[in-house]
Amino acid sequence: MKKVISISIFISFCLIFQTMKAQELKSPDGNLTLKFSIQNGGIPTYALTYKNKDVIKTSKLGLELKDDSDAHTDFSDFSVKPKDNNPSEDKVSLLNGFEITDTKTSTFDESWKPVWGEANQIRNHYNELAVTLNQKSTDRHIVIRFRLFDDGLGFRYEFPEQKNLTYFVIKEERTQFAMAGDHKAFWIPGDYDTQEYDYTTSKLSEIRGLMSKAITPNSSQTPFSETGVQTALMMKTDDGLYINLHEAALINYSCMHLNLDDKNMIFESWLTPDAQGYKGYMQAPCHTPWRTVIVSDDARNVLASHITLNLNEPSKIEDTSWIKPVKYIGVWWEMITGKSSWAYTDDVYSVQLGVTDYSKTKPNGKHAANTEHVKAYIDFAALHGFDGVLVEGWNVGWEDWFGKSKDYVFDFVTPYPDFDVKELNAYAKSKGVKIMMHHETSSSVRNYERHIGKAYQFMVDNGYNSVKSGYVGNIIPRGEHHYGQWMVNHYQYAFEKAADYKIMVNAHEAVRPTGVCRTWPNLIGNESARGTEYQAFGGNKPNHVTVLPFTRLIGGPMDYTPGIFQMDVSKYNPDNNSHVNSTLTNQLALYVTMYSPLQMAADLPETYNQYLDAFQFIKDVAIDWDESKYLEAEPGEYITVARKAKNSNNWFVGSVCDENGRISNITFEYLDPAKTYIATIYSDAKDAHYKTNPQAYAIRKVAVTSKSKLSQLCAPAGGYAISIIEADKAQTKGLKRL
């Protein structure tokens, strides 16, 4: 009898031990399964499946720390530290030697309302597993927290307050993402300073061979590996799964890249280093950003995912009434094309702020940010119902702003002699238009922080409520990178400080977004990718806009600056032979497919005046939405989206495609079945082509209901846009019905 009891106890102990070593979590709908386990040597691992298909094969978790065993921990401690007698034993890192001491599971389900967004309400529904691990040899413990949604996984490392792990330096995060095959990927080179690359489409195994061609020139760039890529990384498996790897809530931490072991198809996290080569400075209690895996067998679900936002905290701004989506035009494209200039004079080669006397210089005649010219933009904005006018090049210092590693480069408050701040703001106010401030820092970040309070107060005093900031060039302090922890903290400081002044921020060349706009909704836009400006710098790939929503936009909205109607850039500047690789109606569709609460009509007023019938769509299209429907999607090939305007029954549809062209087939099932609508369809003409005939378009009006169907030609790198306005029977009389 004793033997039977002993065996029973032993079996029970084994079952308990196995339970403590392996944990399983399912998504609310049961399609996703997460498995967490401790492997031999105390190595934490995880795996993820979707409908029994491998998404992430067994992958290691952990962090490698800097060895500070010889560091002085007390100001008055001048003793010599003893050498480690057993250097082969890793007593520093959080990679192995762990055992599970606790697990907790829970379910969370809420709905929340964003200040602005693709929907008026977002559901946040997940099952959670929190695993507490103890590293017995060091008596340190960490928590790995997993949240499993119907559309993917988020997980992060947490470091509770404890004696043996308080201040520590990350040498590298060693999070793995083991792929189940040689997937098709849409990638840009891993780089500490820029994301402004065209996307390459290839197998994972082909990345190494294509890397050198993929790295194209930029004003600041630091590639790090022949197989390093950036997130958000989009992939498609041979058996039809769509997988997206990214991160959420990047705060007080370095931006994560992915480095591929292309023999085993395993990605490992690769953080951006600081000037000393270290990846992060931590003080417990603290945690890392979330690592995210979005997965579905339908590409449309990747676009519809709200995981990135849901993994961020609710808004920290109590009164958000001053935060409004913005549709704007700007004194910008004419400088980008080379038609005009940011600089006031060509006489000065060395600017010293407060010393250089611009009243004694000769104007170059190309300076666009002058009072009369800006008034013309304000008039155009007022006539067509735009909210704002961006003006770049208004402040002194542009003559030697770039490439000089110059610290005191701008003061953000002193205008050129031909730019009258008071007069222009009074004029804009009389027209019901806001001027948008521009703060180019030239990446002299110390200088910007030196001036930022004064600069924001200048904005408040002069009627500006939004700013476009820029970080072109190499970072000062020298040796820091755009995507390192130091700079991540700067960007955070800038928009938190802006909130104190009730200012909205649109940051260019900053770290790519990770959903932080939920917490700080005054961050209404970022660039952080290759935008429209590159169409004037040699052009973007024709399929670029069919990739961005699956990659860069997963983290948050982009100030892509669409709306170019003149595709031949030499029409503006005979010395610039660039071509905009898009049809005109493709440009219209971007206002729907490239979601942003900040949308620019980027071309020149004189060009829009030649195409006012097509320009009408830009005037009509909403920039804030109650509902979004993803009708068609295949990364790198096509996207079709329908969105319902905020507090309205009106819908807008946008469709874009790659250089192959296609026939788009959609329904209107999302419309109210009890109503009839007038659909104005802006489409490519039959002979349209992005290279040879980009401005060929047709506009037609038809009556539609929820039962209507549309089959629409999309030219190479073309598309279509539709405004769908509620109407009565009298208004639809005589119109063809779809």
C-alpha angles and dihedrals in degrees: 000000000000090000092053091050091049092050090048091051090048092050091048091049091051092050091050090047092051090048090053091049099047129038130182129201129182130203117248091261093044096237097110124058125190120197121194122187144160112237129203110302092032095280114161114226140173138194133192131204132183117205087342093307119121113252099162116013119212104311133182125243131201149085134259112222133203113258105245095163091121094046122115110245097186127054093230096043108109097157124129110252117232119247119251108259092204107040092166090069111083105226093160112056134071096227107102146357092076131144128186113252100170142005128193128186128192143160127230128191126170141137122223136185119234120217087234131352153111092300136025091230133030126198117222106195124157146140115234136209119188114189120193113206129193124203098211098196092058101024090233124140135197136180123226109200121198125192116190117198128180088257101042153309137293124187138166144174119251126196113201121205109278142148099246100044114041111114115026140154122225114227091181139336109235102199111149132208106192110198121216094223149352094293130193107254138193104210148160125203119277106253134166094214113032146029093186096120134117113249121255119211114210147120114283089247090058097056095090094054094046099043100093091053092046093057104084126175121284137170090252124011139155114178112189111189144020089237101031117122136174133243142274082062116184121203139173124203126219090249094054107265119141113212127186124188120197143123136252134210098018100190128150091352139090122270113260124235126179124238116199126221092205094190093061099022092237122145117206126193115257116191126208110257130224126233090284094048097254122130106215146351113220138188119191134264087057143108142210126249117273118270108219136205116186113190138174142142088234118066091210090067091060090057091046095049118120096186094115093054094040092057091058125081123260119269116297090198107090099191107045097163091111093056108093132165111252133216109191149165125211155199091245119087092062089060094043091055092045095246091119139016139242089208122082098211142019092209097080123073099167121041121197110185112235091015106058108085108213092184087072095052129089115245112239094223091233100079104123100190096077125132100250095044092049089050088058089054090048090052091051092048092049093047093053100037102253121158101220152005121224114212120194124187096031096125131069122262106057095118093080103011102122135067097359099102084233119175105194095043105137135011095197094221109065116087128206115258092259095052114081107195097188096045094047095048092049089049093048091048091052088055096046092247131125123218113226115225122231122211112181106182097185081223091287089136096170088057093049093051088048090058105026099101092048091045093052091047089051087056093051092047092051102042102260117139102172135046136197107210125193137199105191117166135012118334124258117234081067115240095031119112133222091246102040126112092259093056094040086058091049094054088049091050092049097055094037089053089046090056089060087061094040091247126149118221132215106183120197124196088013126130112293112266125261103188096283087132087081090064095037106028091177084079090087098165149005135190104203094143141059103295138182092288089076089064084073092044096062100303140274125262110273092241095049094107091051090059104041096071088056094048124018095024093055086082099045145303123319129216090224093162100220129175103090111160100170105068096178102079092190087073086073099033119018089203093059114075096178120135127210103234098218142079120246094252090049085060090052092050091056090074086069105029095045100057116211136143084217113064127172129201090215105185127086122279092236090058094048089051088064092055105034093145091061092037087062090078092058089051093049103040116103124232099200124056144203096194140007129201123192105211103174132006141165117157113247093010115057146338129193120186134178120198133185114223118243113271091357143097090226122111133198127202129199129184128182132176142184130260092286097067122214148193112265117209117193141159131214098225092135092067121101104270091216094058140070123216140195111233117200106199119202105193143164114269116244091259096042119131128167093233105034106024110012098151095056107114141147131212123203136166124220137167115248138184134181088276096056124113131199132202108189133181116232115196122221106295086359138112142157142258128211132193112202113197125183111247142173126239094265092057093051095047111127094013121124113249121227 
